N, CA, C and O atoms as a Tinker XYZ file with bonds, in Angstrom:
   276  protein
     1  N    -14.554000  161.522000  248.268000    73     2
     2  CA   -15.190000  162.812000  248.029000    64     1     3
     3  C    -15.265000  163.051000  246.516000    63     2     4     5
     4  O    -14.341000  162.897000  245.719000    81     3
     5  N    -16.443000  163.429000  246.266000    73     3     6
     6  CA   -16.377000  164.040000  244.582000    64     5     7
     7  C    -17.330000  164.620000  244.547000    63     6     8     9
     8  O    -18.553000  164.501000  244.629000    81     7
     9  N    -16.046000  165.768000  244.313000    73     7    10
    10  CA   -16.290000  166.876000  243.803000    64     9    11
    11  C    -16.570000  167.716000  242.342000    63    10    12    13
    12  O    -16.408000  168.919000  242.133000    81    11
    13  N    -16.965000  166.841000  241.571000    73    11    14
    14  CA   -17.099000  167.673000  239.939000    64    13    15
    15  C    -18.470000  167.965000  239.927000    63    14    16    17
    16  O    -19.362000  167.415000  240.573000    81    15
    17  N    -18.545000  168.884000  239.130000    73    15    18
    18  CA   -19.820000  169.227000  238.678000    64    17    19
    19  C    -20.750000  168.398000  237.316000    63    18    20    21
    20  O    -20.172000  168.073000  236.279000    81    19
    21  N    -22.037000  168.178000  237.511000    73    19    22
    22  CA   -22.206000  167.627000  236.429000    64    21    23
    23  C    -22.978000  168.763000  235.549000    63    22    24    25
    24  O    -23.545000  169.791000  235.918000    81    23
    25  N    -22.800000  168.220000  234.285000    73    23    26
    26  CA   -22.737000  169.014000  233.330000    64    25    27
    27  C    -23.407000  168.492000  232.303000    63    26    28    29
    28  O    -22.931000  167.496000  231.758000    81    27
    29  N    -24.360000  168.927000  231.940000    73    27    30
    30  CA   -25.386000  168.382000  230.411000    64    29    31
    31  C    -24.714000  169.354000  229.026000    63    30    32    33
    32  O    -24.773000  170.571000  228.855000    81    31
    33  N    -24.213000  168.511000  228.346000    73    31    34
    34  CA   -24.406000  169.412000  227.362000    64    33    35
    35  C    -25.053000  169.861000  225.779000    63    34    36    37
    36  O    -25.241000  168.882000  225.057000    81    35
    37  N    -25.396000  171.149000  225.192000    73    35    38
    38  CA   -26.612000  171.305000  224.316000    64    37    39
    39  C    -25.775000  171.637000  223.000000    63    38    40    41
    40  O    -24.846000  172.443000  222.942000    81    39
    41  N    -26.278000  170.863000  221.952000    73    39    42
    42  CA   -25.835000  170.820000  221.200000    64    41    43
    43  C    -26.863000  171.054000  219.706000    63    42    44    45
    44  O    -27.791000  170.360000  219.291000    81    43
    45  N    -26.202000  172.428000  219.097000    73    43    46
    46  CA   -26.944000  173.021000  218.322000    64    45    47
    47  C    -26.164000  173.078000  217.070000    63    46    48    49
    48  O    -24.967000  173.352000  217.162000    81    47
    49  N    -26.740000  172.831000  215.791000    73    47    50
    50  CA   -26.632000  172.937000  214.319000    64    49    51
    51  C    -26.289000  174.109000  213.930000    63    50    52    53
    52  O    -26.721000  174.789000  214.861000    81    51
    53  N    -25.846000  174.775000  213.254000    73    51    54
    54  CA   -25.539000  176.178000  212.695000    64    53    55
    55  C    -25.099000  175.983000  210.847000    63    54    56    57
    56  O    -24.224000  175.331000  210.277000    81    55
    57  N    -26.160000  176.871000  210.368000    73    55    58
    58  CA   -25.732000  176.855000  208.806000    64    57    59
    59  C    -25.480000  178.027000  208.414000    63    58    60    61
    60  O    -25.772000  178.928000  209.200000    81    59
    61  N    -24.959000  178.340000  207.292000    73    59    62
    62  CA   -24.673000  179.400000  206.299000    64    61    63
    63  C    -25.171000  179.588000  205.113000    63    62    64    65
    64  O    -25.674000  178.478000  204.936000    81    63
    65  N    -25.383000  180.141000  204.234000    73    63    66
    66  CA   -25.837000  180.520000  203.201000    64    65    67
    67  C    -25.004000  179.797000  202.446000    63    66    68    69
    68  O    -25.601000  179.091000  201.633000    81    67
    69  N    -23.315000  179.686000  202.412000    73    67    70
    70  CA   -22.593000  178.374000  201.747000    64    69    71
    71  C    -22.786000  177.278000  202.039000    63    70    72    73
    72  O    -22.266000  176.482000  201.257000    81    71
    73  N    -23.324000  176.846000  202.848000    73    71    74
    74  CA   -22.971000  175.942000  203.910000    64    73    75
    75  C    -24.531000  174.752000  203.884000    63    74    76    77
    76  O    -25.319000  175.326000  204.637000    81    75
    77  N    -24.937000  173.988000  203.581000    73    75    78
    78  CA   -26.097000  173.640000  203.583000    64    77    79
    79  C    -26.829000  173.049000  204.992000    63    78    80    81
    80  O    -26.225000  172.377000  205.829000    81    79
    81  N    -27.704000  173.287000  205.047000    73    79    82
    82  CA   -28.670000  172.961000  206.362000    64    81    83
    83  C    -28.560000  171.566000  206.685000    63    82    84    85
    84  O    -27.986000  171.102000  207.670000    81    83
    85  N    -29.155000  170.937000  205.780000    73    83    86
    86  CA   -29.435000  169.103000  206.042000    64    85    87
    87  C    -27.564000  168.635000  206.033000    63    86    88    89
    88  O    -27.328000  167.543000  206.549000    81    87
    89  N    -26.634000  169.235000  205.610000    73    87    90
    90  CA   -25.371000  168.971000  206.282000    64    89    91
    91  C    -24.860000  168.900000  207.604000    63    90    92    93
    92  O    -24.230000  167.987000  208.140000    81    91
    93  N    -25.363000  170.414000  208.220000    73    91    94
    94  CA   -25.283000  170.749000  209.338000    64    93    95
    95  C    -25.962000  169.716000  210.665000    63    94    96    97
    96  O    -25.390000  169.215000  211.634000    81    95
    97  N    -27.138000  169.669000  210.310000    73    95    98
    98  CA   -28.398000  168.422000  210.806000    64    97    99
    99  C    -27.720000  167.020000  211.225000    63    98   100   101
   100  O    -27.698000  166.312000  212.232000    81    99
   101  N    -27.157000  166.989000  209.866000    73    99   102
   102  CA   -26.102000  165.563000  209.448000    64   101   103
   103  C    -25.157000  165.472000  210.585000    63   102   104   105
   104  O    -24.963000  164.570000  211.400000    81   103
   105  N    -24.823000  166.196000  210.489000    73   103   106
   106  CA   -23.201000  166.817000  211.084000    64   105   107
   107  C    -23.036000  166.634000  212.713000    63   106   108   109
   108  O    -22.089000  166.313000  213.431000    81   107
   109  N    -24.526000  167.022000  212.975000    73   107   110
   110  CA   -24.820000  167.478000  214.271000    64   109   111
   111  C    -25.566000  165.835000  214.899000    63   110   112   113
   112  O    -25.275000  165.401000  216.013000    81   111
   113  N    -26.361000  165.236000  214.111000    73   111   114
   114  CA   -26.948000  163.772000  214.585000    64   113   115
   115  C    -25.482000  162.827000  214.459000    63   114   116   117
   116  O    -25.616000  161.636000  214.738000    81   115
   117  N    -24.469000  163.174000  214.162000    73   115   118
   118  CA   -23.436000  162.151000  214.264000    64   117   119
   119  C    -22.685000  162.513000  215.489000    63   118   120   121
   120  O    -22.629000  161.817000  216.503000    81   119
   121  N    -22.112000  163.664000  215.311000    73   119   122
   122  CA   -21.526000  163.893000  217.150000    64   121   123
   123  C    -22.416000  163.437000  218.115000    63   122   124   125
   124  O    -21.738000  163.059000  219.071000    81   123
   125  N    -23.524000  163.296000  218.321000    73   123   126
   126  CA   -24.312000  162.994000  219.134000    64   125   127
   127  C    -24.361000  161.933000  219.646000    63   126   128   129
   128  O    -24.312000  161.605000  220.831000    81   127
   129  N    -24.531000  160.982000  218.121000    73   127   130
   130  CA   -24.368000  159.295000  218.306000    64   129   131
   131  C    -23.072000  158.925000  218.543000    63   130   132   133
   132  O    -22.989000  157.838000  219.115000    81   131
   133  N    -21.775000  159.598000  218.234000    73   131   134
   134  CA   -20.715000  159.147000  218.469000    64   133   135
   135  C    -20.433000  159.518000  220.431000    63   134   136   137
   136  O    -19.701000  158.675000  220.950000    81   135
   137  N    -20.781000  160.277000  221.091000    73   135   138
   138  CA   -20.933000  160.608000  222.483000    64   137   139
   139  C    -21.519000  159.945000  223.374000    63   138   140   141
   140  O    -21.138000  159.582000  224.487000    81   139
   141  N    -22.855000  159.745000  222.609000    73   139   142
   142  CA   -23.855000  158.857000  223.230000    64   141   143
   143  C    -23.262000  157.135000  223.460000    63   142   144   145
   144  O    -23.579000  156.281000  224.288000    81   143
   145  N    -22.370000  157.127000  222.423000    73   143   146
   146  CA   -21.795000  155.884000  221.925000    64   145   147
   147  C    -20.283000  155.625000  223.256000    63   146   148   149
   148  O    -19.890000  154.585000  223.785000    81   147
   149  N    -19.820000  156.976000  223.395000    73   147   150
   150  CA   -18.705000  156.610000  224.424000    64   149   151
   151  C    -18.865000  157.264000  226.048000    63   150   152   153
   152  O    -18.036000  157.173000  226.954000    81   151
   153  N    -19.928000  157.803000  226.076000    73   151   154
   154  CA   -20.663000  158.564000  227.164000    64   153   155
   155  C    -21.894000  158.387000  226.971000    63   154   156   157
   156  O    -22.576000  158.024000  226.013000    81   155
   157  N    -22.237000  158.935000  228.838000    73   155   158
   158  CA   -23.940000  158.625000  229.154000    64   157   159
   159  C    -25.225000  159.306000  228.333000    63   158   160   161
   160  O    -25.794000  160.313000  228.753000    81   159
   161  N    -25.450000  158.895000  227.604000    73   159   162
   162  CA   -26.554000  159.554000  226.363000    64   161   163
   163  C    -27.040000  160.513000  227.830000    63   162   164   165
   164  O    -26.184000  161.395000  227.905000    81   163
   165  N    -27.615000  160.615000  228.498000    73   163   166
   166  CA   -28.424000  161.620000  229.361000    64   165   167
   167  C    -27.129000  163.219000  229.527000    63   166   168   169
   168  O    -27.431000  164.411000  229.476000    81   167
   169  N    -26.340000  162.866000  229.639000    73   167   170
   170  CA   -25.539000  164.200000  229.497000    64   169   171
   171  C    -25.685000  165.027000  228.239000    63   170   172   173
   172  O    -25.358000  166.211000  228.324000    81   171
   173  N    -26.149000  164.548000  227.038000    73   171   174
   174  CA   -26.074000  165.505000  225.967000    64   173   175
   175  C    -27.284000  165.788000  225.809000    63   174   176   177
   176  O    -28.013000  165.201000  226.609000    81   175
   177  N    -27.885000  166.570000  224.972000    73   175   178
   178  CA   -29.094000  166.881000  224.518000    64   177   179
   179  C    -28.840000  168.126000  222.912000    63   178   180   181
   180  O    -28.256000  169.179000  222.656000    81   179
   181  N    -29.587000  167.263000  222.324000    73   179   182
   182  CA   -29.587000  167.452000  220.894000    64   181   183
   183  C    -30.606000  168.475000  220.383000    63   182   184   185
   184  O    -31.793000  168.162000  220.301000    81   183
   185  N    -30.092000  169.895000  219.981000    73   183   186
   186  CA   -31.283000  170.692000  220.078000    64   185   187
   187  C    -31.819000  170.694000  218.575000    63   186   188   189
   188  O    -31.039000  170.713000  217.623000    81   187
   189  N    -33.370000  170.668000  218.412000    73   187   190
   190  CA   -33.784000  170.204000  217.062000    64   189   191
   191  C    -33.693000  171.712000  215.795000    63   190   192   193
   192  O    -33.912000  171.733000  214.584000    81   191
   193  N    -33.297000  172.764000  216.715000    73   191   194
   194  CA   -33.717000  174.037000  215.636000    64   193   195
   195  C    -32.462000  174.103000  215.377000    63   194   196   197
   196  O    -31.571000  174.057000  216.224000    81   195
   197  N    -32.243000  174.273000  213.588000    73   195   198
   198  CA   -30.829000  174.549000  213.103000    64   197   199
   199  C    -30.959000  176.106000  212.374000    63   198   200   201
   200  O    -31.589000  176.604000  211.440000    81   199
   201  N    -29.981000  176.539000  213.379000    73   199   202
   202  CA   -29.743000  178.052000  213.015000    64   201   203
   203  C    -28.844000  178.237000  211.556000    63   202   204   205
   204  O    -27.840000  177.703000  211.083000    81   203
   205  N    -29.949000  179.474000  211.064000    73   203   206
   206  CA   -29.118000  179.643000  209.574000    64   205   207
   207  C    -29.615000  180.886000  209.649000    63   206   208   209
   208  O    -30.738000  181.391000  209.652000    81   207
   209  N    -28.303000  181.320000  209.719000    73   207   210
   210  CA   -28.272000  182.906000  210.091000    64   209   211
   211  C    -29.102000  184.051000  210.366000    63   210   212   213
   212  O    -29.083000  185.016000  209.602000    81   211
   213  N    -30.105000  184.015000  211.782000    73   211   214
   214  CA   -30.899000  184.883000  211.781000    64   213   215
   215  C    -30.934000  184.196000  213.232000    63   214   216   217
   216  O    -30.852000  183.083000  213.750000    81   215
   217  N    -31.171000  186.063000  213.695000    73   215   218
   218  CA   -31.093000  185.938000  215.193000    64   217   219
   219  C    -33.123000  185.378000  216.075000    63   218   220   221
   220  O    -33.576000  185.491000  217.214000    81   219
   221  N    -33.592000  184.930000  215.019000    73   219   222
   222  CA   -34.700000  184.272000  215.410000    64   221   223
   223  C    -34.548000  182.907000  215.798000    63   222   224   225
   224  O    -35.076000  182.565000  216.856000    81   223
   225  N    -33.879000  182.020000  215.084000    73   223   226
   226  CA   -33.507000  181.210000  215.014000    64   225   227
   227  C    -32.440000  180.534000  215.933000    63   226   228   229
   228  O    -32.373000  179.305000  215.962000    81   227
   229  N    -31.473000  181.433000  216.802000    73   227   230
   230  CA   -30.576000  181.545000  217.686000    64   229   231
   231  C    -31.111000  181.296000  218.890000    63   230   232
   232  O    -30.411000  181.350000  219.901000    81   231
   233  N    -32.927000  183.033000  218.931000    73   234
   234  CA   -33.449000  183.064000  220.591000    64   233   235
   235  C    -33.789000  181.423000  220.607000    63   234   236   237
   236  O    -33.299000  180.605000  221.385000    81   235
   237  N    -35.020000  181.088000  219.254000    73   235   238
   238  CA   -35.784000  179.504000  219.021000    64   237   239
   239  C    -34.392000  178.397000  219.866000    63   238   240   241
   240  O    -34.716000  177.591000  220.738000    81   239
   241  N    -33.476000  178.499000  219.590000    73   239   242
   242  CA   -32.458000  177.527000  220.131000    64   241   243
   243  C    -32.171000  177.572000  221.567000    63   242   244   245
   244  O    -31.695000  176.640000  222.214000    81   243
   245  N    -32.595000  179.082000  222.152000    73   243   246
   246  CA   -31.824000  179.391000  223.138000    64   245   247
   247  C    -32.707000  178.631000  224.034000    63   246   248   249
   248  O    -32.344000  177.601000  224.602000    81   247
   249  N    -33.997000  179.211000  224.163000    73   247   250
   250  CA   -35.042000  178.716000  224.836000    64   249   251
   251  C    -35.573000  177.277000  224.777000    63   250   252   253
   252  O    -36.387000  176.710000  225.506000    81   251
   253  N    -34.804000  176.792000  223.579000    73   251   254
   254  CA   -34.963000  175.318000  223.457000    64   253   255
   255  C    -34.495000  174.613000  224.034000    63   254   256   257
   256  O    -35.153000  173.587000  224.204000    81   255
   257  N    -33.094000  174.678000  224.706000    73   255   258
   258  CA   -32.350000  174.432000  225.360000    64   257   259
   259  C    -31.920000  174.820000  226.679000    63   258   260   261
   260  O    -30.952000  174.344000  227.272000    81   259
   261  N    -32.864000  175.906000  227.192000    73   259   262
   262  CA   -32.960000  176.294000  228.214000    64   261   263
   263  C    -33.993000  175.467000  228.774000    63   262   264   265
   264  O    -34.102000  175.372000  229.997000    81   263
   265  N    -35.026000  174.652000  227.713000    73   263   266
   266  CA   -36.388000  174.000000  228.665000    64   265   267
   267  C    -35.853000  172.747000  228.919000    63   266   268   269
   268  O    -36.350000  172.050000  229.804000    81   267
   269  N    -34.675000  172.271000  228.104000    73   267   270
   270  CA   -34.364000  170.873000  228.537000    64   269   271
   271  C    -33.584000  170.676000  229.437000    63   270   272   273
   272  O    -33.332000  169.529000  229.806000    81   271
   273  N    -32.904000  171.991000  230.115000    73   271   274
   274  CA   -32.015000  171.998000  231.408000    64   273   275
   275  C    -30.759000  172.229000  230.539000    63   274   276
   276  O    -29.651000  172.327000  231.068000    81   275
């Protein structure tokens, strides 16, 4: 019997005004490859909009990641 749930998970960038964007980007394409690298690449999904502080940028993510499941 098995019973777990499966689970995709979305994975989004976040910057700051200290904090630089193409770091974040950076930051965020390496967890990815390192997951993909010890787990089934189809469980993650890499969302392309990197939020830097503005709640436009957050909904852009939300819905981005809501279309990929």
């Amino acid at each position: 019997m098995n019973n777990i749930p499966k689970v995709k998970l979305g994975i989004v960038a976040v910057s700051r005004d200290c904090f630089p964007e193409a770091l974040s980007v950076n930051r965020r394409k390496a967890l990815v490859e390192a997951y993909k690298a010890k787990y089934d690449a189809e469980d993650i999904y890499e969302c392309p909009i990197c939020i830097v502080e503005s709640e436009i940028h957050m909904v852009q993510a939300l819905e981005d990641i809501k279309k990929a499941g």
